[in-house]
mmCIF file of C-alpha atoms in Angstrom:
data_model
loop_
_atom_site.group_PDB
_atom_site.id
_atom_site.type_symbol
_atom_site.label_atom_id
_atom_site.label_comp_id
_atom_site.label_asym_id
_atom_site.label_seq_id
_atom_site.Cartn_x
_atom_site.Cartn_y
_atom_site.Cartn_z
ATOM 1 C CA MET A 1 32.402 35.078 -9.492
ATOM 2 C CA PHE A 2 29.352 32.776 -9.546
ATOM 3 C CA LYS A 3 29.136 30.342 -6.710
ATOM 4 C CA SER A 4 26.979 27.224 -7.104
ATOM 5 C CA TYR A 5 24.745 26.102 -4.305
ATOM 6 C CA ASN A 6 25.251 22.556 -3.131
ATOM 7 C CA PHE A 7 22.819 20.732 -0.923
ATOM 8 C CA GLN A 8 24.163 17.524 0.507
ATOM 9 C CA ALA A 9 21.840 14.556 0.053
ATOM 10 C CA LYS A 10 22.095 10.826 -0.332
ATOM 11 C CA GLU A 11 21.204 9.510 -3.751
ATOM 12 C CA ASN A 12 18.234 7.181 -3.929
ATOM 13 C CA ASP A 13 16.051 5.349 -6.451
ATOM 14 C CA PRO A 14 12.838 7.434 -6.294
ATOM 15 C CA GLN A 15 10.727 5.538 -8.852
ATOM 16 C CA ASN A 16 11.571 1.993 -7.911
ATOM 17 C CA TYR A 17 9.665 -0.509 -5.788
ATOM 18 C CA TYR A 18 10.601 -3.298 -3.390
ATOM 19 C CA TYR A 19 9.052 -6.709 -3.355
ATOM 20 C CA PHE A 20 8.823 -9.714 -1.025
ATOM 21 C CA ASP A 21 7.733 -12.893 -2.801
ATOM 22 C CA GLY A 22 5.709 -14.881 -0.251
ATOM 23 C CA GLY A 23 6.403 -12.346 2.479
ATOM 24 C CA PHE A 24 3.673 -13.981 4.585
ATOM 25 C CA ASN A 25 3.424 -17.746 5.041
ATOM 26 C CA SER A 26 0.226 -19.822 5.107
ATOM 27 C CA ASP A 27 -0.011 -19.862 8.933
ATOM 28 C CA GLU A 28 0.300 -16.063 9.114
ATOM 29 C CA LEU A 29 -2.261 -15.613 6.351
ATOM 30 C CA LYS A 30 -4.712 -17.912 8.144
ATOM 31 C CA LYS A 31 -4.225 -15.988 11.387
ATOM 32 C CA ILE A 32 -4.901 -12.724 9.536
ATOM 33 C CA GLU A 33 -8.016 -14.157 7.898
ATOM 34 C CA ASN A 34 -9.434 -15.397 11.206
ATOM 35 C CA ASN A 35 -8.768 -12.152 13.077
ATOM 36 C CA VAL A 36 -10.120 -9.915 10.308
ATOM 37 C CA GLU A 37 -13.486 -11.683 10.604
ATOM 38 C CA ASN A 38 -14.020 -9.977 13.981
ATOM 39 C CA LEU A 39 -13.747 -6.457 12.523
ATOM 40 C CA ASP A 40 -16.522 -4.347 10.965
ATOM 41 C CA PHE A 41 -16.672 -3.223 7.341
ATOM 42 C CA VAL A 42 -16.934 0.410 6.257
ATOM 43 C CA ASP A 43 -17.016 1.879 2.753
ATOM 44 C CA GLY A 44 -13.734 3.000 1.239
ATOM 45 C CA VAL A 45 -13.286 6.767 0.985
ATOM 46 C CA VAL A 46 -11.114 9.102 -1.060
ATOM 47 C CA ASN A 47 -9.032 11.684 0.852
ATOM 48 C CA GLY A 48 -11.286 11.317 3.876
ATOM 49 C CA ASN A 49 -14.408 12.179 1.888
ATOM 50 C CA GLU A 50 -17.439 9.989 1.339
ATOM 51 C CA LEU A 51 -17.168 7.307 -1.309
ATOM 52 C CA LYS A 52 -16.802 8.532 -4.879
ATOM 53 C CA ASN A 53 -18.032 5.633 -7.012
ATOM 54 C CA ASN A 54 -16.329 6.928 -10.127
ATOM 55 C CA ILE A 55 -12.925 6.680 -8.416
ATOM 56 C CA ARG A 56 -13.139 3.923 -5.820
ATOM 57 C CA LYS A 57 -15.400 0.964 -5.089
ATOM 58 C CA SER A 58 -14.270 -1.114 -2.127
ATOM 59 C CA ARG A 59 -15.110 -2.212 1.381
ATOM 60 C CA ILE A 60 -12.553 -1.794 4.118
ATOM 61 C CA LYS A 61 -11.780 -2.648 7.724
ATOM 62 C CA TRP A 62 -9.253 -0.909 9.943
ATOM 63 C CA ILE A 63 -6.697 -3.099 11.750
ATOM 64 C CA PRO A 64 -6.133 -1.584 15.202
ATOM 65 C CA GLN A 65 -2.679 -0.950 16.589
ATOM 66 C CA ASN A 66 -3.078 -3.169 19.643
ATOM 67 C CA ASP A 67 -1.491 -6.242 21.219
ATOM 68 C CA ASP A 68 -3.442 -8.683 19.025
ATOM 69 C CA TRP A 69 -2.009 -7.178 15.853
ATOM 70 C CA GLN A 70 1.404 -6.045 17.111
ATOM 71 C CA TRP A 71 3.158 -8.943 15.335
ATOM 72 C CA LEU A 72 1.760 -7.797 11.971
ATOM 73 C CA TYR A 73 2.815 -4.168 12.401
ATOM 74 C CA SER A 74 6.303 -5.293 13.492
ATOM 75 C CA LYS A 75 6.704 -7.622 10.533
ATOM 76 C CA LEU A 76 5.645 -4.941 8.057
ATOM 77 C CA ALA A 77 7.863 -2.331 9.758
ATOM 78 C CA ASN A 78 10.883 -4.613 9.297
ATOM 79 C CA MET A 79 10.074 -5.096 5.597
ATOM 80 C CA ILE A 80 9.582 -1.361 5.113
ATOM 81 C CA THR A 81 12.897 -0.580 6.823
ATOM 82 C CA GLN A 82 14.713 -3.030 4.550
ATOM 83 C CA ALA A 83 13.100 -1.543 1.429
ATOM 84 C CA ASN A 84 13.796 2.033 2.517
ATOM 85 C CA ASP A 85 17.426 1.327 3.424
ATOM 86 C CA ASN A 86 18.007 -0.249 0.018
ATOM 87 C CA LEU A 87 16.166 2.181 -2.259
ATOM 88 C CA TRP A 88 14.853 5.505 -0.971
ATOM 89 C CA LYS A 89 16.590 6.386 2.297
ATOM 90 C CA PHE A 90 13.625 8.507 3.419
ATOM 91 C CA ASN A 91 13.578 9.769 6.987
ATOM 92 C CA ILE A 92 10.738 7.633 8.367
ATOM 93 C CA THR A 93 9.730 7.914 11.989
ATOM 94 C CA GLN A 94 6.335 6.302 12.557
ATOM 95 C CA ILE A 95 3.287 4.379 11.385
ATOM 96 C CA PRO A 96 0.669 7.040 12.148
ATOM 97 C CA GLU A 97 -2.276 5.209 10.550
ATOM 98 C CA CYS A 98 -3.848 1.804 10.940
ATOM 99 C CA ILE A 99 -3.527 -0.970 8.398
ATOM 100 C CA GLN A 100 -6.426 -0.971 5.969
ATOM 101 C CA TYR A 101 -7.914 -4.332 4.997
ATOM 102 C CA THR A 102 -9.618 -3.937 1.613
ATOM 103 C CA GLU A 103 -11.962 -6.057 -0.499
ATOM 104 C CA TYR A 104 -12.783 -5.378 -4.151
ATOM 105 C CA HIS A 105 -15.870 -7.296 -5.326
ATOM 106 C CA ALA A 106 -16.615 -8.169 -8.941
ATOM 107 C CA ASP A 107 -20.394 -7.737 -8.508
ATOM 108 C CA VAL A 108 -19.842 -3.963 -8.158
ATOM 109 C CA LYS A 109 -16.716 -3.876 -10.366
ATOM 110 C CA GLY A 110 -14.542 -3.050 -7.372
ATOM 111 C CA LYS A 111 -11.615 -0.811 -8.246
ATOM 112 C CA TYR A 112 -9.501 2.168 -7.256
ATOM 113 C CA ASP A 113 -8.601 4.402 -10.213
ATOM 114 C CA TRP A 114 -5.258 6.180 -10.675
ATOM 115 C CA HIS A 115 -4.239 8.019 -7.512
ATOM 116 C CA GLN A 116 -1.398 8.854 -5.157
ATOM 117 C CA ASP A 117 -1.392 7.996 -1.458
ATOM 118 C CA ILE A 118 -0.266 11.466 -0.440
ATOM 119 C CA GLY A 119 -2.541 14.443 0.167
ATOM 120 C CA ASN A 120 -3.564 16.897 2.848
ATOM 121 C CA GLY A 121 -3.660 16.323 6.591
ATOM 122 C CA ILE A 122 -2.246 13.043 7.834
ATOM 123 C CA ALA A 123 -1.726 11.902 4.226
ATOM 124 C CA SER A 124 0.899 14.657 3.842
ATOM 125 C CA ARG A 125 3.171 12.606 6.113
ATOM 126 C CA ARG A 126 2.989 9.425 4.048
ATOM 127 C CA LYS A 127 6.252 8.444 2.366
ATOM 128 C CA ILE A 128 6.052 4.696 1.793
ATOM 129 C CA SER A 129 3.042 2.607 0.792
ATOM 130 C CA VAL A 130 2.692 -1.140 1.313
ATOM 131 C CA THR A 131 0.279 -3.603 -0.272
ATOM 132 C CA VAL A 132 -0.021 -7.208 0.930
ATOM 133 C CA GLN A 133 -1.832 -9.620 -1.382
ATOM 134 C CA LEU A 134 -4.283 -11.784 0.628
ATOM 135 C CA SER A 135 -6.122 -13.582 -2.197
ATOM 136 C CA ASP A 136 -4.968 -16.464 -4.350
ATOM 137 C CA ALA A 137 -4.486 -15.373 -7.949
ATOM 138 C CA LYS A 138 -7.149 -17.892 -9.004
ATOM 139 C CA ASP A 139 -9.739 -16.346 -6.637
ATOM 140 C CA TYR A 140 -10.383 -13.343 -8.866
ATOM 141 C CA GLU A 141 -9.935 -11.890 -12.345
ATOM 142 C CA GLY A 142 -8.909 -8.319 -13.130
ATOM 143 C CA GLY A 143 -7.952 -6.307 -10.067
ATOM 144 C CA ASP A 144 -4.270 -5.911 -10.958
ATOM 145 C CA LEU A 145 -2.273 -3.428 -8.899
ATOM 146 C CA GLU A 146 -0.413 -1.223 -11.359
ATOM 147 C CA MET A 147 2.130 1.531 -10.765
ATOM 148 C CA TRP A 148 2.804 4.208 -13.398
ATOM 149 C CA LYS A 149 6.394 5.363 -13.881
ATOM 150 C CA GLY A 150 5.671 7.916 -16.606
ATOM 151 C CA SER A 151 5.099 7.745 -20.365
ATOM 152 C CA ASP A 152 4.097 4.150 -21.204
ATOM 153 C CA ASN A 153 6.121 2.583 -18.386
ATOM 154 C CA PHE A 154 3.912 0.530 -16.043
ATOM 155 C CA ILE A 155 4.667 -2.053 -13.372
ATOM 156 C CA THR A 156 2.140 -4.739 -12.424
ATOM 157 C CA ALA A 157 2.481 -6.264 -8.951
ATOM 158 C CA ASN A 158 2.699 -10.050 -8.715
ATOM 159 C CA ARG A 159 -0.656 -11.521 -7.695
ATOM 160 C CA GLY A 160 0.635 -14.315 -5.451
ATOM 161 C CA LYS A 161 -0.986 -14.704 -2.041
ATOM 162 C CA GLY A 162 1.267 -13.372 0.722
ATOM 163 C CA ASN A 163 3.310 -11.177 -1.630
ATOM 164 C CA VAL A 164 4.313 -7.722 -0.388
ATOM 165 C CA PHE A 165 4.716 -4.739 -2.736
ATOM 166 C CA ILE A 166 6.347 -1.563 -1.318
ATOM 167 C CA PHE A 167 6.690 1.764 -3.136
ATOM 168 C CA PRO A 168 6.922 5.529 -2.521
ATOM 169 C CA SER A 169 3.542 7.031 -1.666
ATOM 170 C CA TYR A 170 3.886 9.705 -4.353
ATOM 171 C CA MET A 171 3.887 7.094 -7.133
ATOM 172 C CA VAL A 172 0.674 7.055 -9.157
ATOM 173 C CA HIS A 173 -1.028 3.650 -8.989
ATOM 174 C CA ARG A 174 -4.384 1.908 -9.329
ATOM 175 C CA VAL A 175 -6.321 -1.297 -8.749
ATOM 176 C CA LYS A 176 -8.000 -2.245 -12.018
ATOM 177 C CA PRO A 177 -11.676 -3.305 -11.894
ATOM 178 C CA VAL A 178 -12.272 -6.816 -10.564
ATOM 179 C CA THR A 179 -14.296 -8.753 -13.139
ATOM 180 C CA LYS A 180 -14.699 -12.038 -11.262
ATOM 181 C CA GLY A 181 -14.454 -13.040 -7.603
ATOM 182 C CA VAL A 182 -13.001 -10.932 -4.771
ATOM 183 C CA ARG A 183 -9.566 -9.363 -4.379
ATOM 184 C CA LYS A 184 -8.423 -8.998 -0.755
ATOM 185 C CA SER A 185 -5.406 -7.037 0.439
ATOM 186 C CA PHE A 186 -3.813 -5.011 3.209
ATOM 187 C CA VAL A 187 -2.470 -1.518 2.669
ATOM 188 C CA LEU A 188 -0.369 0.566 5.039
ATOM 189 C CA TRP A 189 1.440 3.900 4.906
ATOM 190 C CA VAL A 190 4.614 4.885 6.743
ATOM 191 C CA GLY A 191 6.158 8.307 7.169
ATOM 192 C CA GLY A 192 6.368 10.825 9.944
ATOM 193 C CA HIS A 193 7.843 14.159 8.907
ATOM 194 C CA HIS A 194 7.474 15.680 5.453
ATOM 195 C CA TYR A 195 9.810 14.392 2.748
ATOM 196 C CA ILE A 196 13.363 14.741 4.058
#
């Protein structure tokens, strides 16, 4: 007699995203802007390798996990927990990487082509990705954050300043080329163990 194999697991919504409209208020955004000024820029990289201009053109700063920024990490952790509890139910245990502040400039057609946030090394532990919009929609043209759900099904993140867009790190996404102005954002990845 054939016996089926059953593996107990909670159902989730693996291709959906979570969204906070105005997740950061004007005072918080001003505090972020002022504190970011004190950090140094580096070029954006792809999978830890030197910049590949055909894939990514951006400048970044790393937000340290220290007392000055603890409020920001805590706020994002609470949003991530809410999103995860509602949609994916991943086993998340830590924020192993620093927040990445990113600028995409129109004068170099700043962009980040289709990619996933998972990979080798520390990126293998990423489960949830977060993007925080730091620019007013009127400050730039192009630069839309898009997520691909297969076939011709795309989602475009709302461009409002302070908005927070949260999605599984395995979802394929991109930042389209900026054609005018500068697009500023935060990104962060949460995970811990491998997908369980």
